[in-house]
C-alpha positions as MATLAB code, in Angstrom:
seq = 'MSGVFAVDVRDGEKAVGAGAGAPAAPVMSPRGLVDLRGQGGGPVLISYPAGAVVVVSGLPGSGKSTLLRRWSAVAPVVAPRASHVACEAVMPAWLPYAVYRPWARLRHFHRLYAEVRSGGGPLLVHDCGSRTWMRRWLSWTAGRRGRELHVVLLDVGAAEALAGQRARARWASRRVFARHRRGLARLLETLRLDGQAAVREAASVVLLDHVSRERLSAVEFTPPPPPAPHTATGPRAVGPAADRAEAERRLPAEGE';
ca = [
     -18.475    8.724   -0.355;
     -17.948    9.652    3.271;
     -14.788    9.401    5.269;
     -11.370   10.998    5.442;
      -9.852   12.345    2.253;
      -6.331   13.375    2.840;
      -3.477   13.897    0.499;
      -0.358   15.981    0.711;
       0.865   17.007   -2.752;
       4.226   18.735   -3.418;
       5.796   19.919   -6.590;
       8.935   19.301   -8.431;
      10.474   15.788   -8.076;
      11.542   13.469  -10.797;
      10.124    9.963  -11.003;
      12.490    7.112  -10.777;
      13.817    6.434  -14.345;
      12.734    9.806  -15.773;
      15.064   11.240  -18.367;
      17.083   14.344  -17.804;
      14.592   16.524  -19.808;
      11.479   15.025  -18.338;
       9.315   17.457  -16.304;
       9.159   16.848  -12.556;
       5.973   15.070  -11.464;
       4.015   16.294   -8.447;
       4.382   14.120   -5.393;
       1.392   12.660   -3.563;
       1.547   11.368    0.051;
      -1.774    9.743    0.815;
      -3.346    9.436    4.179;
      -6.818    8.210    4.792;
      -9.080    7.589    1.847;
      -7.971    9.200   -1.503;
     -10.342    8.747   -4.491;
      -8.654    9.352   -7.791;
     -11.208    7.630  -10.000;
     -12.044    9.612  -13.045;
      -9.198   12.099  -12.474;
      -6.965   12.380  -15.563;
      -3.854   14.417  -15.927;
      -0.104   14.069  -15.988;
       2.133   11.647  -14.133;
       2.098   11.569  -10.340;
       4.771   10.216   -7.996;
       3.232    8.544   -5.026;
       5.202    8.774   -1.826;
       4.983    6.441    1.302;
       7.023    6.264    4.468;
      10.151    4.180    4.513;
       9.460    0.607    5.403;
       5.669    0.818    4.412;
       3.975   -2.315    3.217;
       1.851   -1.378    0.081;
      -0.825   -3.804   -1.010;
      -2.011   -3.414   -4.594;
      -5.364   -4.931   -4.977;
      -8.033   -5.440   -7.715;
      -9.741   -8.032   -9.964;
      -7.572  -10.533  -11.933;
      -6.621   -8.591  -15.108;
      -7.116   -5.088  -13.587;
      -3.499   -4.089  -14.012;
      -1.934   -4.936  -10.708;
       1.087   -6.629  -12.160;
       1.622   -3.789  -14.627;
       1.520   -1.169  -11.902;
       3.850   -3.244   -9.688;
       6.366   -3.666  -12.485;
       6.502    0.127  -12.744;
       7.300    0.334   -9.063;
       9.532   -2.732   -8.607;
      12.795   -0.811   -9.100;
      12.519    0.704   -5.665;
      10.946   -2.229   -3.607;
      10.704   -6.007   -3.733;
       7.396   -7.420   -4.918;
       5.661  -10.460   -3.248;
       3.213  -11.982   -5.713;
       1.382  -15.294   -5.595;
       2.156  -15.858   -9.233;
       5.826  -16.431   -8.396;
       4.951  -19.211   -6.024;
       2.645  -20.746   -8.665;
       5.481  -20.748  -11.171;
       8.014  -22.114   -8.694;
       5.728  -25.009   -7.757;
       4.816  -25.634  -11.417;
       8.444  -25.941  -12.346;
       8.976  -28.997  -10.155;
       5.630  -30.687  -10.811;
       4.819  -33.150  -13.631;
       3.315  -31.372  -16.611;
       0.244  -33.642  -16.501;
      -0.579  -32.733  -12.843;
      -3.370  -30.004  -12.633;
      -2.553  -26.870  -10.657;
      -5.645  -27.521   -8.456;
      -3.826  -30.460   -6.938;
      -0.888  -28.561   -5.728;
      -2.603  -25.198   -5.178;
      -2.541  -25.466   -1.394;
       1.306  -25.985   -1.438;
       1.739  -22.902   -3.744;
      -0.475  -20.791   -1.400;
       1.447  -21.943    1.609;
       4.731  -21.117   -0.076;
       3.390  -17.659   -0.960;
       2.242  -16.932    2.637;
       5.503  -18.135    3.975;
       7.483  -15.785    1.795;
       5.063  -12.895    2.547;
       5.375  -13.484    6.272;
       9.108  -13.620    6.124;
       9.285  -10.427    4.073;
       6.955   -8.388    6.327;
       8.651   -9.632    9.541;
      12.059   -8.647    8.219;
      11.481   -5.088    9.200;
      13.863   -3.990    6.474;
      12.996   -1.728    3.496;
       9.641   -1.163    1.807;
       7.556   -3.987    0.419;
       4.978   -4.220   -2.470;
       2.302   -6.881   -2.271;
       0.097   -8.266   -5.004;
      -3.336   -9.270   -3.635;
      -6.912   -9.620   -4.785;
      -8.095   -7.306   -1.995;
     -11.279   -9.165   -1.209;
      -9.970  -10.896    1.931;
     -10.406   -8.668    5.012;
      -8.462  -11.141    7.170;
      -5.362  -10.787    4.921;
      -5.231   -7.049    5.290;
      -5.713   -7.214    9.034;
      -3.081   -9.935    9.312;
      -0.651   -7.828    7.253;
      -1.330   -4.735    9.279;
      -0.797   -6.555   12.553;
       2.377   -8.176   11.435;
       3.782   -5.029    9.901;
       2.688   -2.929   12.885;
       4.801   -5.144   15.177;
       7.796   -4.087   13.142;
       6.831   -0.431   13.189;
       5.716   -0.446    9.637;
       2.528    1.031    8.121;
       0.065   -0.769    5.795;
      -1.267    1.114    2.781;
      -3.610   -0.084    0.115;
      -3.982    0.799   -3.563;
      -7.280   -0.462   -4.893;
      -7.897   -0.808   -8.708;
     -11.624   -0.375   -9.521;
     -11.658   -0.935  -13.313;
     -14.890   -2.974  -13.674;
     -15.352   -6.530  -14.762;
     -15.282   -5.900  -18.518;
     -11.862   -4.094  -18.270;
     -10.479   -6.855  -16.086;
     -11.640   -9.545  -18.481;
     -10.021   -7.592  -21.298;
      -6.791   -7.497  -19.348;
      -6.878  -11.208  -18.953;
      -7.195  -11.600  -22.720;
      -4.293   -9.318  -23.294;
      -2.066  -11.285  -21.014;
      -3.442  -14.626  -22.347;
      -3.948  -15.852  -18.770;
      -7.336  -16.455  -17.317;
      -8.808  -16.798  -13.892;
     -11.502  -19.431  -13.704;
     -15.104  -18.255  -13.701;
     -15.591  -19.374  -10.105;
     -12.463  -17.537   -8.852;
     -13.268  -14.410  -10.797;
     -16.793  -14.364   -9.508;
     -15.557  -14.796   -5.897;
     -13.090  -11.921   -6.263;
     -15.775   -9.827   -7.939;
     -18.173  -10.303   -5.056;
     -15.535   -9.614   -2.447;
     -14.373   -6.348   -4.140;
     -17.882   -5.215   -4.653;
     -18.565   -5.581   -0.871;
     -15.325   -3.715   -0.088;
     -16.191   -0.816   -2.544;
     -19.682   -0.539   -1.145;
     -18.403   -0.453    2.422;
     -15.956    2.273    1.443;
     -18.697    4.239   -0.128;
     -20.811    4.099    3.059;
     -18.039    4.302    5.757;
     -15.125    5.843    4.035;
     -11.689    4.959    5.370;
     -13.225    3.629    8.550;
     -14.096    0.586    6.452;
     -10.343   -0.260    6.248;
      -9.130    0.934    9.608;
      -6.099   -1.405    9.413;
      -4.495    0.738    6.661;
      -3.041    4.143    6.989;
      -4.241    5.061    3.447;
      -6.481    3.730    0.669;
      -6.062    5.018   -2.780;
      -8.818    4.159   -5.298;
      -7.803    4.158   -8.948;
      -9.665    3.383  -12.150;
      -8.205    2.711  -15.666;
      -7.669    6.405  -16.102;
      -5.875    7.365  -12.863;
      -4.029    4.085  -12.888;
      -1.871    5.299  -15.788;
      -0.964    8.478  -13.863;
       0.931    6.766  -10.984;
       4.174    6.335  -12.889;
       6.414    5.685   -9.925;
       6.652    5.223   -6.234;
       9.104    6.417   -3.612;
       9.653    5.523    0.052;
      11.010    8.405    2.193;
      12.322    8.426    5.771;
      10.677   10.790    8.187;
      12.286   14.251    8.558;
      15.086   14.515   11.133;
      13.988   15.938   14.557;
      14.609   19.636   14.997;
      17.982   20.352   16.561;
      17.878   20.827   20.336;
      19.494   23.925   21.720;
      21.435   22.863   24.796;
      20.997   25.164   27.818;
      22.658   24.975   31.165;
      20.792   23.839   34.269;
      18.238   26.303   35.537;
      18.880   27.612   39.009;
      16.099   27.132   41.513;
      15.369   28.584   44.973;
      14.327   31.979   46.429;
      17.488   33.814   45.275;
      17.016   32.549   41.751;
      13.319   33.610   41.741;
      14.258   37.074   42.847;
      16.848   37.428   40.211;
      14.394   36.274   37.513;
      11.840   38.777   38.760;
      14.392   41.689   38.716;
      15.449   40.709   35.229;
      11.841   40.895   33.946;
      11.293   44.489   35.499;
      11.343   47.256   33.035;
      14.452   49.528   33.002;
      14.164   53.157   34.133;
      12.817   55.383   31.406;
      10.901   52.563   29.598;
];
């Protein structure tokens, strides 16, 4: 896979919720394209800039909700499921979801737009990842508030995703699943060919499979380091006299 592979890893920080005796996990600050598929090992704390919008994408059943639950202690999560449930609660039980799906989607996009525009703290977004226009819109909206867009993409395969749907006892329709599968396959192929340039709208793209997904135990959002202190100096004298004084100062003393 071509493209930019950039990741800053530092040692020795505790993941959120880790016990007092738990070993410190290494901290990963991704930039560009970072492919962690097939890489086992211990827990890793993933670090993003303060105010970042992080989109967790993948097929239905790939583990997006599980990952976001781990991370939800430090940032709010915007997920379409919440809008689905809210709409379902006020609709007659006999009414199929397909009838009011447009309303649920509109409600979801309205909340997402409001959260991104708030310009406050970090934000986690649950998304299928197959819609290019969605990422570009999020990047544009977040960028206007000085926020970065980052993507975490779960590539677990169709069989694993279907097993995940069975485990949660909630199914995507065959048509919806097939559409997401085609979209995700196109995205992964473009990433394979073009690297991070395929998703220019994101500051980083982290690729995970079912192995590396379990390693990302927690997330943090850190502010940029403070600027270096500025040493105040008096105004510099200018003019011929000042130039002569400066030249004399630079001359070596006798005996040097």
